[in-house]
Backbone atoms as SQL, in Angstrom:
CREATE TABLE atoms (id INTEGER PRIMARY KEY, chain TEXT, resi INTEGER, resn TEXT, atom TEXT, x REAL, y REAL, z REAL);
INSERT INTO atoms VALUES
  (1, 'A', 1, 'MET', 'N', 138.056, 60.150, 95.981),
  (2, 'A', 1, 'MET', 'CA', 137.201, 59.605, 94.937),
  (3, 'A', 1, 'MET', 'C', 136.158, 60.494, 94.496),
  (4, 'A', 2, 'THR', 'N', 136.086, 60.668, 93.142),
  (5, 'A', 2, 'THR', 'CA', 134.985, 61.622, 92.641),
  (6, 'A', 2, 'THR', 'C', 133.770, 60.728, 92.147),
  (7, 'A', 3, 'HIS', 'N', 132.609, 61.379, 92.235),
  (8, 'A', 3, 'HIS', 'CA', 131.428, 60.665, 91.840),
  (9, 'A', 3, 'HIS', 'C', 130.908, 61.416, 90.557),
  (10, 'A', 4, 'GLU', 'N', 130.740, 60.661, 89.489),
  (11, 'A', 4, 'GLU', 'CA', 130.204, 61.351, 88.267),
  (12, 'A', 4, 'GLU', 'C', 128.698, 61.077, 88.289),
  (13, 'A', 5, 'PRO', 'N', 127.979, 62.165, 87.909),
  (14, 'A', 5, 'PRO', 'CA', 126.506, 61.931, 87.960),
  (15, 'A', 5, 'PRO', 'C', 126.110, 60.966, 86.831),
  (16, 'A', 6, 'GLY', 'N', 125.268, 59.990, 87.269),
  (17, 'A', 6, 'GLY', 'CA', 124.713, 59.022, 86.260),
  (18, 'A', 6, 'GLY', 'C', 125.527, 57.859, 86.118),
  (19, 'A', 7, 'ALA', 'N', 126.869, 57.830, 86.679),
  (20, 'A', 7, 'ALA', 'CA', 127.734, 56.730, 86.465),
  (21, 'A', 7, 'ALA', 'C', 127.239, 55.500, 87.054),
  (22, 'A', 8, 'ALA', 'N', 126.672, 55.711, 88.370),
  (23, 'A', 8, 'ALA', 'CA', 126.309, 54.621, 89.049),
  (24, 'A', 8, 'ALA', 'C', 124.970, 54.015, 88.399),
  (25, 'A', 9, 'ASN', 'N', 124.307, 54.622, 87.678),
  (26, 'A', 9, 'ASN', 'CA', 123.110, 54.216, 87.036),
  (27, 'A', 9, 'ASN', 'C', 123.243, 53.371, 85.660),
  (28, 'A', 10, 'LEU', 'N', 124.610, 53.261, 85.354),
  (29, 'A', 10, 'LEU', 'CA', 124.854, 52.525, 84.083),
  (30, 'A', 10, 'LEU', 'C', 124.565, 51.188, 84.178),
  (31, 'A', 11, 'GLU', 'N', 123.696, 50.679, 83.306),
  (32, 'A', 11, 'GLU', 'CA', 123.506, 49.238, 83.164),
  (33, 'A', 11, 'GLU', 'C', 124.597, 48.603, 82.671),
  (34, 'A', 12, 'ALA', 'N', 124.892, 47.424, 83.188),
  (35, 'A', 12, 'ALA', 'CA', 126.254, 46.621, 82.763),
  (36, 'A', 12, 'ALA', 'C', 126.030, 46.260, 81.283),
  (37, 'A', 13, 'GLY', 'N', 124.920, 45.921, 80.794),
  (38, 'A', 13, 'GLY', 'CA', 124.698, 45.546, 79.574),
  (39, 'A', 13, 'GLY', 'C', 125.036, 46.597, 78.574),
  (40, 'A', 14, 'PHE', 'N', 124.500, 47.816, 78.877),
  (41, 'A', 14, 'PHE', 'CA', 124.798, 49.065, 77.994),
  (42, 'A', 14, 'PHE', 'C', 126.240, 49.260, 78.027),
  (43, 'A', 15, 'LYS', 'N', 126.971, 49.214, 79.169),
  (44, 'A', 15, 'LYS', 'CA', 128.420, 49.450, 79.270),
  (45, 'A', 15, 'LYS', 'C', 129.046, 48.448, 78.347),
  (46, 'A', 16, 'ASN', 'N', 128.742, 47.145, 78.433),
  (47, 'A', 16, 'ASN', 'CA', 129.326, 46.168, 77.550),
  (48, 'A', 16, 'ASN', 'C', 129.161, 46.467, 75.993),
  (49, 'A', 17, 'ARG', 'N', 127.955, 46.823, 75.764),
  (50, 'A', 17, 'ARG', 'CA', 127.736, 47.060, 74.368),
  (51, 'A', 17, 'ARG', 'C', 128.508, 48.305, 73.795),
  (52, 'A', 18, 'VAL', 'N', 128.594, 49.402, 74.533),
  (53, 'A', 18, 'VAL', 'CA', 129.354, 50.562, 74.231),
  (54, 'A', 18, 'VAL', 'C', 130.830, 50.051, 74.064),
  (55, 'A', 19, 'LEU', 'N', 131.359, 49.413, 74.872),
  (56, 'A', 19, 'LEU', 'CA', 132.798, 49.026, 74.872),
  (57, 'A', 19, 'LEU', 'C', 133.037, 48.182, 73.637),
  (58, 'A', 20, 'ALA', 'N', 132.133, 47.245, 73.335),
  (59, 'A', 20, 'ALA', 'CA', 132.191, 46.224, 72.187),
  (60, 'A', 20, 'ALA', 'C', 132.295, 47.229, 70.885),
  (61, 'A', 21, 'LEU', 'N', 131.480, 48.194, 70.833),
  (62, 'A', 21, 'LEU', 'CA', 131.348, 48.985, 69.726),
  (63, 'A', 21, 'LEU', 'C', 132.646, 49.791, 69.458),
  (64, 'A', 22, 'VAL', 'N', 132.920, 50.441, 70.555),
  (65, 'A', 22, 'VAL', 'CA', 134.274, 51.229, 70.588),
  (66, 'A', 22, 'VAL', 'C', 135.367, 50.364, 69.940),
  (67, 'A', 23, 'ALA', 'N', 135.467, 49.153, 70.417),
  (68, 'A', 23, 'ALA', 'CA', 136.542, 48.268, 70.003),
  (69, 'A', 23, 'ALA', 'C', 136.589, 47.961, 68.436),
  (70, 'A', 24, 'ARG', 'N', 135.423, 48.207, 67.893),
  (71, 'A', 24, 'ARG', 'CA', 135.257, 47.962, 66.309),
  (72, 'A', 24, 'ARG', 'C', 135.506, 49.257, 65.516),
  (73, 'A', 25, 'ILE', 'N', 135.596, 50.305, 66.105),
  (74, 'A', 25, 'ILE', 'CA', 135.840, 51.507, 65.242),
  (75, 'A', 25, 'ILE', 'C', 137.164, 51.476, 64.668),
  (76, 'A', 26, 'PRO', 'N', 137.219, 51.511, 63.224),
  (77, 'A', 26, 'PRO', 'CA', 138.535, 51.471, 62.520),
  (78, 'A', 26, 'PRO', 'C', 139.401, 52.719, 62.774),
  (79, 'A', 27, 'GLU', 'N', 140.600, 52.464, 62.595),
  (80, 'A', 27, 'GLU', 'CA', 141.553, 53.589, 62.697),
  (81, 'A', 27, 'GLU', 'C', 141.225, 54.577, 61.612),
  (82, 'A', 28, 'GLY', 'N', 141.235, 55.962, 62.009),
  (83, 'A', 28, 'GLY', 'CA', 141.007, 56.861, 60.980),
  (84, 'A', 28, 'GLY', 'C', 139.640, 57.297, 60.905),
  (85, 'A', 29, 'ARG', 'N', 138.772, 56.533, 61.664),
  (86, 'A', 29, 'ARG', 'CA', 137.321, 56.830, 61.646),
  (87, 'A', 29, 'ARG', 'C', 136.805, 57.191, 62.949),
  (88, 'A', 30, 'VAL', 'N', 135.611, 57.769, 63.168),
  (89, 'A', 30, 'VAL', 'CA', 135.082, 58.156, 64.419),
  (90, 'A', 30, 'VAL', 'C', 133.625, 57.848, 64.462),
  (91, 'A', 31, 'MET', 'N', 133.079, 57.746, 65.734),
  (92, 'A', 31, 'MET', 'CA', 131.635, 57.709, 66.014),
  (93, 'A', 31, 'MET', 'C', 131.279, 58.938, 66.963),
  (94, 'A', 32, 'THR', 'N', 129.971, 59.236, 66.977),
  (95, 'A', 32, 'THR', 'CA', 129.710, 60.259, 68.038),
  (96, 'A', 32, 'THR', 'C', 129.065, 59.531, 69.324),
  (97, 'A', 33, 'TYR', 'N', 129.151, 60.177, 70.355),
  (98, 'A', 33, 'TYR', 'CA', 128.531, 59.688, 71.493),
  (99, 'A', 33, 'TYR', 'C', 127.006, 59.256, 71.373),
  (100, 'A', 34, 'GLY', 'N', 126.206, 60.174, 70.772),
  (101, 'A', 34, 'GLY', 'CA', 124.891, 59.742, 70.404),
  (102, 'A', 34, 'GLY', 'C', 124.708, 58.600, 69.572),
  (103, 'A', 35, 'GLN', 'N', 125.559, 58.471, 68.602),
  (104, 'A', 35, 'GLN', 'CA', 125.449, 57.249, 67.679),
  (105, 'A', 35, 'GLN', 'C', 125.869, 56.107, 68.401),
  (106, 'A', 36, 'LEU', 'N', 126.873, 56.161, 69.339),
  (107, 'A', 36, 'LEU', 'CA', 127.352, 55.053, 70.173),
  (108, 'A', 36, 'LEU', 'C', 126.123, 54.432, 71.017),
  (109, 'A', 37, 'ALA', 'N', 125.447, 55.564, 71.736),
  (110, 'A', 37, 'ALA', 'CA', 124.331, 55.166, 72.563),
  (111, 'A', 37, 'ALA', 'C', 123.251, 54.473, 71.713),
  (112, 'A', 38, 'LEU', 'N', 122.885, 55.051, 70.435),
  (113, 'A', 38, 'LEU', 'CA', 121.820, 54.545, 69.723),
  (114, 'A', 38, 'LEU', 'C', 122.144, 53.080, 69.324),
  (115, 'A', 39, 'LEU', 'N', 123.377, 52.826, 68.858),
  (116, 'A', 39, 'LEU', 'CA', 123.796, 51.467, 68.413),
  (117, 'A', 39, 'LEU', 'C', 123.887, 50.531, 69.588),
  (118, 'A', 40, 'ALA', 'N', 124.156, 51.050, 70.755),
  (119, 'A', 40, 'ALA', 'CA', 124.111, 50.244, 71.995),
  (120, 'A', 40, 'ALA', 'C', 122.789, 49.891, 72.576),
  (121, 'A', 41, 'GLY', 'N', 121.783, 50.481, 71.816),
  (122, 'A', 41, 'GLY', 'CA', 120.393, 50.198, 72.271),
  (123, 'A', 41, 'GLY', 'C', 119.728, 51.117, 73.130),
  (124, 'A', 42, 'SER', 'N', 120.336, 52.218, 73.391),
  (125, 'A', 42, 'SER', 'CA', 119.783, 53.308, 74.364),
  (126, 'A', 42, 'SER', 'C', 119.806, 54.686, 73.683),
  (127, 'A', 43, 'PRO', 'N', 118.904, 54.908, 72.722),
  (128, 'A', 43, 'PRO', 'CA', 118.919, 56.156, 72.019),
  (129, 'A', 43, 'PRO', 'C', 118.630, 57.321, 73.055),
  (130, 'A', 44, 'GLY', 'N', 119.483, 58.438, 72.841),
  (131, 'A', 44, 'GLY', 'CA', 119.364, 59.538, 73.730),
  (132, 'A', 44, 'GLY', 'C', 120.244, 59.391, 74.995),
  (133, 'A', 45, 'ALA', 'N', 121.108, 58.388, 75.061),
  (134, 'A', 45, 'ALA', 'CA', 122.012, 58.124, 76.205),
  (135, 'A', 45, 'ALA', 'C', 123.395, 58.591, 75.890),
  (136, 'A', 46, 'ALA', 'N', 123.634, 59.549, 75.083),
  (137, 'A', 46, 'ALA', 'CA', 124.909, 60.023, 74.634),
  (138, 'A', 46, 'ALA', 'C', 125.784, 60.363, 75.980),
  (139, 'A', 47, 'ARG', 'N', 125.222, 60.919, 76.924),
  (140, 'A', 47, 'ARG', 'CA', 125.884, 61.336, 78.230),
  (141, 'A', 47, 'ARG', 'C', 126.400, 60.131, 78.931),
  (142, 'A', 48, 'GLN', 'N', 125.548, 59.175, 78.991),
  (143, 'A', 48, 'GLN', 'CA', 125.911, 57.891, 79.578),
  (144, 'A', 48, 'GLN', 'C', 127.084, 57.166, 78.904),
  (145, 'A', 49, 'ALA', 'N', 127.025, 57.185, 77.490),
  (146, 'A', 49, 'ALA', 'CA', 128.078, 56.586, 76.744),
  (147, 'A', 49, 'ALA', 'C', 129.317, 57.382, 77.022),
  (148, 'A', 50, 'GLY', 'N', 129.398, 58.588, 77.288),
  (149, 'A', 50, 'GLY', 'CA', 130.477, 59.417, 77.652),
  (150, 'A', 50, 'GLY', 'C', 131.027, 59.052, 79.027),
  (151, 'A', 51, 'PHE', 'N', 130.150, 58.697, 79.892),
  (152, 'A', 51, 'PHE', 'CA', 130.611, 58.289, 81.230),
  (153, 'A', 51, 'PHE', 'C', 131.329, 56.952, 81.091),
  (154, 'A', 52, 'VAL', 'N', 130.872, 55.982, 80.240),
  (155, 'A', 52, 'VAL', 'CA', 131.586, 54.742, 80.040),
  (156, 'A', 52, 'VAL', 'C', 132.981, 55.053, 79.468),
  (157, 'A', 53, 'LEU', 'N', 133.028, 55.880, 78.378),
  (158, 'A', 53, 'LEU', 'CA', 134.404, 56.151, 77.881),
  (159, 'A', 53, 'LEU', 'C', 135.299, 57.043, 78.827),
  (160, 'A', 54, 'ASN', 'N', 134.743, 57.799, 79.659),
  (161, 'A', 54, 'ASN', 'CA', 135.518, 58.610, 80.633),
  (162, 'A', 54, 'ASN', 'C', 136.460, 57.767, 81.444),
  (163, 'A', 55, 'SER', 'N', 136.049, 56.461, 81.707),
  (164, 'A', 55, 'SER', 'CA', 136.803, 55.504, 82.444),
  (165, 'A', 55, 'SER', 'C', 138.126, 54.974, 81.565),
  (166, 'A', 56, 'LEU', 'N', 138.078, 55.131, 80.316),
  (167, 'A', 56, 'LEU', 'CA', 139.030, 54.587, 79.440),
  (168, 'A', 56, 'LEU', 'C', 140.105, 55.567, 78.982),
  (169, 'A', 57, 'MET', 'N', 139.853, 56.817, 79.173),
  (170, 'A', 57, 'MET', 'CA', 140.854, 57.861, 78.603),
  (171, 'A', 57, 'MET', 'C', 142.224, 57.702, 79.262),
  (172, 'A', 58, 'GLY', 'N', 143.170, 57.542, 78.450),
  (173, 'A', 58, 'GLY', 'CA', 144.686, 57.625, 78.831),
  (174, 'A', 58, 'GLY', 'C', 145.078, 56.286, 79.474),
  (175, 'A', 59, 'GLY', 'N', 144.241, 55.274, 79.672),
  (176, 'A', 59, 'GLY', 'CA', 144.770, 53.918, 80.184),
  (177, 'A', 59, 'GLY', 'C', 144.054, 52.786, 79.673),
  (178, 'A', 60, 'SER', 'N', 143.593, 52.796, 78.348),
  (179, 'A', 60, 'SER', 'CA', 142.911, 51.626, 77.758),
  (180, 'A', 60, 'SER', 'C', 143.531, 51.290, 76.396),
  (181, 'A', 61, 'GLU', 'N', 143.476, 50.116, 76.008),
  (182, 'A', 61, 'GLU', 'CA', 143.755, 49.698, 74.679),
  (183, 'A', 61, 'GLU', 'C', 142.630, 49.829, 73.730),
  (184, 'A', 62, 'LEU', 'N', 141.421, 50.111, 74.251),
  (185, 'A', 62, 'LEU', 'CA', 140.318, 50.520, 73.340),
  (186, 'A', 62, 'LEU', 'C', 140.509, 51.913, 72.707),
  (187, 'A', 63, 'PRO', 'N', 140.207, 52.008, 71.581),
  (188, 'A', 63, 'PRO', 'CA', 140.271, 53.336, 70.816),
  (189, 'A', 63, 'PRO', 'C', 139.262, 54.429, 71.298),
  (190, 'A', 64, 'TRP', 'N', 139.267, 54.737, 72.613),
  (191, 'A', 64, 'TRP', 'CA', 138.324, 55.798, 73.064),
  (192, 'A', 64, 'TRP', 'C', 138.391, 57.035, 72.379),
  (193, 'A', 65, 'GLN', 'N', 139.536, 57.365, 71.831),
  (194, 'A', 65, 'GLN', 'CA', 139.773, 58.708, 71.126),
  (195, 'A', 65, 'GLN', 'C', 138.963, 58.784, 69.824),
  (196, 'A', 66, 'ARG', 'N', 138.397, 57.710, 69.385),
  (197, 'A', 66, 'ARG', 'CA', 137.632, 57.716, 68.088),
  (198, 'A', 66, 'ARG', 'C', 136.135, 58.087, 68.451),
  (199, 'A', 67, 'VAL', 'N', 135.738, 58.395, 69.575),
  (200, 'A', 67, 'VAL', 'CA', 134.484, 58.818, 69.944),
  (201, 'A', 67, 'VAL', 'C', 134.474, 60.360, 70.183),
  (202, 'A', 68, 'ILE', 'N', 133.651, 61.020, 69.430),
  (203, 'A', 68, 'ILE', 'CA', 133.627, 62.462, 69.538),
  (204, 'A', 68, 'ILE', 'C', 132.181, 63.067, 69.634),
  (205, 'A', 69, 'ASN', 'N', 132.048, 64.298, 69.751),
  (206, 'A', 69, 'ASN', 'CA', 130.703, 64.868, 69.771),
  (207, 'A', 69, 'ASN', 'C', 130.113, 65.033, 68.426),
  (208, 'A', 70, 'ALA', 'N', 128.605, 65.416, 68.335),
  (209, 'A', 70, 'ALA', 'CA', 127.940, 65.421, 67.237),
  (210, 'A', 70, 'ALA', 'C', 128.432, 66.646, 66.384),
  (211, 'A', 71, 'GLN', 'N', 129.086, 67.619, 66.849),
  (212, 'A', 71, 'GLN', 'CA', 129.620, 68.656, 66.036),
  (213, 'A', 71, 'GLN', 'C', 131.029, 68.324, 65.396),
  (214, 'A', 72, 'GLY', 'N', 131.487, 67.065, 65.556),
  (215, 'A', 72, 'GLY', 'CA', 132.722, 66.687, 65.056),
  (216, 'A', 72, 'GLY', 'C', 133.864, 67.091, 65.863),
  (217, 'A', 73, 'ARG', 'N', 133.735, 67.383, 67.131),
  (218, 'A', 73, 'ARG', 'CA', 134.951, 67.869, 67.919),
  (219, 'A', 73, 'ARG', 'C', 135.080, 67.075, 69.107),
  (220, 'A', 74, 'VAL', 'N', 136.260, 67.016, 69.754),
  (221, 'A', 74, 'VAL', 'CA', 136.477, 66.242, 70.879),
  (222, 'A', 74, 'VAL', 'C', 135.681, 67.006, 72.027),
  (223, 'A', 75, 'SER', 'N', 135.319, 66.256, 73.083),
  (224, 'A', 75, 'SER', 'CA', 134.668, 66.905, 74.225),
  (225, 'A', 75, 'SER', 'C', 135.451, 66.699, 75.514),
  (226, 'A', 76, 'THR', 'N', 136.708, 66.218, 75.379),
  (227, 'A', 76, 'THR', 'CA', 137.572, 65.966, 76.524),
  (228, 'A', 76, 'THR', 'C', 138.414, 67.007, 77.063),
  (229, 'A', 77, 'HIS', 'N', 138.413, 68.142, 76.396),
  (230, 'A', 77, 'HIS', 'CA', 139.206, 69.218, 77.013),
  (231, 'A', 77, 'HIS', 'C', 138.956, 69.538, 78.421),
  (232, 'A', 78, 'LYS', 'N', 137.716, 69.502, 78.869),
  (233, 'A', 78, 'LYS', 'CA', 137.325, 69.828, 80.308),
  (234, 'A', 78, 'LYS', 'C', 137.879, 68.855, 81.264),
  (235, 'A', 79, 'VAL', 'N', 138.174, 67.626, 80.805),
  (236, 'A', 79, 'VAL', 'CA', 138.731, 66.647, 81.820),
  (237, 'A', 79, 'VAL', 'C', 140.222, 66.325, 81.555),
  (238, 'A', 80, 'GLY', 'N', 140.782, 67.291, 80.792),
  (239, 'A', 80, 'GLY', 'CA', 142.332, 67.353, 80.529),
  (240, 'A', 80, 'GLY', 'C', 142.895, 66.393, 79.506),
  (241, 'A', 81, 'PHE', 'N', 142.018, 65.692, 78.575),
  (242, 'A', 81, 'PHE', 'CA', 142.401, 64.799, 77.706),
  (243, 'A', 81, 'PHE', 'C', 142.345, 65.363, 76.182),
  (244, 'A', 82, 'GLY', 'N', 141.750, 66.570, 76.017),
  (245, 'A', 82, 'GLY', 'CA', 141.455, 67.062, 74.685),
  (246, 'A', 82, 'GLY', 'C', 142.609, 67.027, 73.786),
  (247, 'A', 83, 'ASP', 'N', 143.646, 67.620, 74.193),
  (248, 'A', 83, 'ASP', 'CA', 144.822, 67.744, 73.258),
  (249, 'A', 83, 'ASP', 'C', 145.432, 66.359, 72.975),
  (250, 'A', 84, 'MET', 'N', 145.455, 65.498, 73.893),
  (251, 'A', 84, 'MET', 'CA', 145.823, 64.076, 73.636),
  (252, 'A', 84, 'MET', 'C', 144.872, 63.466, 72.679),
  (253, 'A', 85, 'GLN', 'N', 143.549, 63.650, 72.822),
  (254, 'A', 85, 'GLN', 'CA', 142.658, 62.911, 71.947),
  (255, 'A', 85, 'GLN', 'C', 142.632, 63.419, 70.532),
  (256, 'A', 86, 'GLU', 'N', 142.938, 64.835, 70.359),
  (257, 'A', 86, 'GLU', 'CA', 143.089, 65.464, 69.034),
  (258, 'A', 86, 'GLU', 'C', 144.384, 64.855, 68.432),
  (259, 'A', 87, 'GLY', 'N', 145.397, 64.777, 69.244),
  (260, 'A', 87, 'GLY', 'CA', 146.738, 64.303, 68.796),
  (261, 'A', 87, 'GLY', 'C', 146.573, 62.780, 68.243),
  (262, 'A', 88, 'LEU', 'N', 145.917, 62.070, 69.007),
  (263, 'A', 88, 'LEU', 'CA', 145.788, 60.614, 68.572),
  (264, 'A', 88, 'LEU', 'C', 144.924, 60.520, 67.309),
  (265, 'A', 89, 'LEU', 'N', 143.842, 61.383, 67.159),
  (266, 'A', 89, 'LEU', 'CA', 143.058, 61.278, 65.889),
  (267, 'A', 89, 'LEU', 'C', 143.833, 61.712, 64.691),
  (268, 'A', 90, 'VAL', 'N', 144.691, 62.847, 64.936),
  (269, 'A', 90, 'VAL', 'CA', 145.422, 63.369, 63.758),
  (270, 'A', 90, 'VAL', 'C', 146.516, 62.359, 63.303),
  (271, 'A', 91, 'ALA', 'N', 147.094, 61.598, 64.425),
  (272, 'A', 91, 'ALA', 'CA', 148.069, 60.581, 64.086),
  (273, 'A', 91, 'ALA', 'C', 147.404, 59.511, 63.298),
  (274, 'A', 92, 'GLU', 'N', 146.207, 59.218, 63.381),
  (275, 'A', 92, 'GLU', 'CA', 145.448, 58.219, 62.674),
  (276, 'A', 92, 'GLU', 'C', 144.948, 58.639, 61.257),
  (277, 'A', 93, 'GLY', 'N', 145.090, 59.987, 60.952),
  (278, 'A', 93, 'GLY', 'CA', 144.775, 60.364, 59.619),
  (279, 'A', 93, 'GLY', 'C', 143.387, 61.200, 59.718),
  (280, 'A', 94, 'VAL', 'N', 142.852, 61.389, 60.877),
  (281, 'A', 94, 'VAL', 'CA', 141.663, 62.391, 60.873),
  (282, 'A', 94, 'VAL', 'C', 142.026, 63.794, 60.851),
  (283, 'A', 95, 'VAL', 'N', 141.512, 64.420, 59.919),
  (284, 'A', 95, 'VAL', 'CA', 141.790, 65.820, 59.611),
  (285, 'A', 95, 'VAL', 'C', 140.848, 66.704, 60.393),
  (286, 'A', 96, 'LEU', 'N', 141.517, 67.549, 61.244),
  (287, 'A', 96, 'LEU', 'CA', 140.763, 68.584, 62.109),
  (288, 'A', 96, 'LEU', 'C', 141.056, 69.916, 61.445),
  (289, 'A', 97, 'ASP', 'N', 140.005, 70.677, 61.279),
  (290, 'A', 97, 'ASP', 'CA', 140.241, 72.097, 60.894),
  (291, 'A', 97, 'ASP', 'C', 140.787, 73.004, 62.097),
  (292, 'A', 98, 'SER', 'N', 140.888, 74.285, 61.723),
  (293, 'A', 98, 'SER', 'CA', 141.609, 75.142, 62.769),
  (294, 'A', 98, 'SER', 'C', 140.756, 75.261, 63.903),
  (295, 'A', 99, 'SER', 'N', 139.452, 74.902, 64.031),
  (296, 'A', 99, 'SER', 'CA', 138.676, 75.013, 65.212),
  (297, 'A', 99, 'SER', 'C', 138.583, 73.553, 65.922),
  (298, 'A', 100, 'GLY', 'N', 139.296, 72.514, 65.355),
  (299, 'A', 100, 'GLY', 'CA', 139.363, 71.289, 65.933),
  (300, 'A', 100, 'GLY', 'C', 138.151, 70.381, 65.631),
  (301, 'A', 101, 'ARG', 'N', 137.610, 70.801, 64.511),
  (302, 'A', 101, 'ARG', 'CA', 136.470, 70.031, 64.019),
  (303, 'A', 101, 'ARG', 'C', 136.881, 69.124, 62.834),
  (304, 'A', 102, 'CYS', 'N', 136.283, 67.864, 62.753),
  (305, 'A', 102, 'CYS', 'CA', 136.513, 67.073, 61.626),
  (306, 'A', 102, 'CYS', 'C', 135.186, 67.059, 60.765),
  (307, 'A', 103, 'ASP', 'N', 135.207, 66.565, 59.659),
  (308, 'A', 103, 'ASP', 'CA', 134.078, 66.389, 58.719),
  (309, 'A', 103, 'ASP', 'C', 133.550, 65.055, 58.871),
  (310, 'A', 104, 'LEU', 'N', 132.395, 65.000, 59.700),
  (311, 'A', 104, 'LEU', 'CA', 131.748, 63.726, 59.986),
  (312, 'A', 104, 'LEU', 'C', 131.208, 63.020, 58.728),
  (313, 'A', 105, 'SER', 'N', 130.936, 63.771, 57.691),
  (314, 'A', 105, 'SER', 'CA', 130.509, 63.113, 56.474),
  (315, 'A', 105, 'SER', 'C', 131.539, 62.287, 55.845),
  (316, 'A', 106, 'LYS', 'N', 132.843, 62.531, 56.208),
  (317, 'A', 106, 'LYS', 'CA', 133.980, 61.852, 55.678),
  (318, 'A', 106, 'LYS', 'C', 134.560, 60.736, 56.527),
  (319, 'A', 107, 'VAL', 'N', 134.556, 60.940, 57.826),
  (320, 'A', 107, 'VAL', 'CA', 135.178, 60.054, 58.805),
  (321, 'A', 107, 'VAL', 'C', 134.225, 59.304, 59.764),
  (322, 'A', 108, 'GLN', 'N', 132.979, 59.685, 59.711),
  (323, 'A', 108, 'GLN', 'CA', 132.119, 58.968, 60.712),
  (324, 'A', 108, 'GLN', 'C', 131.785, 57.451, 60.187),
  (325, 'A', 109, 'TRP', 'N', 131.935, 56.481, 61.115),
  (326, 'A', 109, 'TRP', 'CA', 131.982, 55.112, 60.768),
  (327, 'A', 109, 'TRP', 'C', 130.571, 54.487, 61.339),
  (328, 'A', 110, 'TRP', 'N', 129.907, 53.676, 60.505),
  (329, 'A', 110, 'TRP', 'CA', 128.809, 52.813, 60.797),
  (330, 'A', 110, 'TRP', 'C', 129.132, 51.477, 60.566),
  (331, 'A', 111, 'PRO', 'N', 128.650, 50.536, 61.542),
  (332, 'A', 111, 'PRO', 'CA', 128.985, 49.161, 61.275),
  (333, 'A', 111, 'PRO', 'C', 128.142, 48.747, 60.108),
  (334, 'A', 112, 'GLU', 'N', 128.707, 47.795, 59.309),
  (335, 'A', 112, 'GLU', 'CA', 128.085, 47.355, 58.099),
  (336, 'A', 112, 'GLU', 'C', 126.737, 46.808, 58.308),
  (337, 'A', 113, 'GLU', 'N', 126.488, 46.122, 59.526),
  (338, 'A', 113, 'GLU', 'CA', 125.264, 45.519, 59.677),
  (339, 'A', 113, 'GLU', 'C', 124.026, 46.551, 60.033),
  (340, 'A', 114, 'GLN', 'N', 124.396, 47.736, 60.091),
  (341, 'A', 114, 'GLN', 'CA', 123.425, 48.824, 60.262),
  (342, 'A', 114, 'GLN', 'C', 122.941, 49.145, 58.981),
  (343, 'A', 115, 'LYS', 'N', 122.080, 48.502, 58.320),
  (344, 'A', 115, 'LYS', 'CA', 121.589, 48.664, 56.954),
  (345, 'A', 115, 'LYS', 'C', 120.922, 50.009, 56.838),
  (346, 'A', 116, 'ASP', 'N', 120.302, 50.591, 57.868),
  (347, 'A', 116, 'ASP', 'CA', 119.622, 51.847, 57.744),
  (348, 'A', 116, 'ASP', 'C', 120.454, 52.989, 58.047),
  (349, 'A', 117, 'ALA', 'N', 121.788, 52.707, 58.369),
  (350, 'A', 117, 'ALA', 'CA', 122.683, 53.817, 58.771),
  (351, 'A', 117, 'ALA', 'C', 123.614, 54.125, 57.593),
  (352, 'A', 118, 'PRO', 'N', 124.039, 55.329, 57.511),
  (353, 'A', 118, 'PRO', 'CA', 123.842, 56.470, 58.335),
  (354, 'A', 118, 'PRO', 'C', 122.615, 57.111, 58.038),
  (355, 'A', 119, 'PRO', 'N', 121.940, 57.580, 59.036),
  (356, 'A', 119, 'PRO', 'CA', 120.609, 58.277, 58.738),
  (357, 'A', 119, 'PRO', 'C', 120.898, 59.615, 57.940),
  (358, 'A', 120, 'GLU', 'N', 119.842, 60.178, 57.329),
  (359, 'A', 120, 'GLU', 'CA', 120.074, 61.428, 56.825),
  (360, 'A', 120, 'GLU', 'C', 120.515, 62.523, 57.703),
  (361, 'A', 121, 'SER', 'N', 121.271, 63.334, 57.352),
  (362, 'A', 121, 'SER', 'CA', 121.665, 64.536, 58.223),
  (363, 'A', 121, 'SER', 'C', 120.585, 65.153, 58.882),
  (364, 'A', 122, 'LEU', 'N', 120.751, 65.519, 60.163),
  (365, 'A', 122, 'LEU', 'CA', 119.757, 66.294, 60.787),
  (366, 'A', 122, 'LEU', 'C', 120.053, 67.847, 60.679),
  (367, 'A', 123, 'PHE', 'N', 121.130, 68.170, 60.003),
  (368, 'A', 123, 'PHE', 'CA', 121.431, 69.587, 59.731),
  (369, 'A', 123, 'PHE', 'C', 121.256, 70.017, 58.255);
């Protein structure tokens, strides 16, 4: 059994909010880990959102593949799911460039009730 740093510290409410948001991401759209954490009520908890999603990869009906990093790339190559995640995204119509990056300005999804979203780009 492996222990992921921070995984034991995940508040159940945060985990449930993250999973509920992931369930709402439409096909062909993506959210970032940081965005997911922000919308789940814990700004800055992108890594913790990643821990929640790590348990879903490869064995869940929730669309875990639709959550990517802030650079528009998958972050799951190091845990062995990167190629699978990229394939699932491409099958849904997400266009990845030759470096595996998607254009967040085109495919990033924000829930309609987030009237202030999306925020202006930080870049």
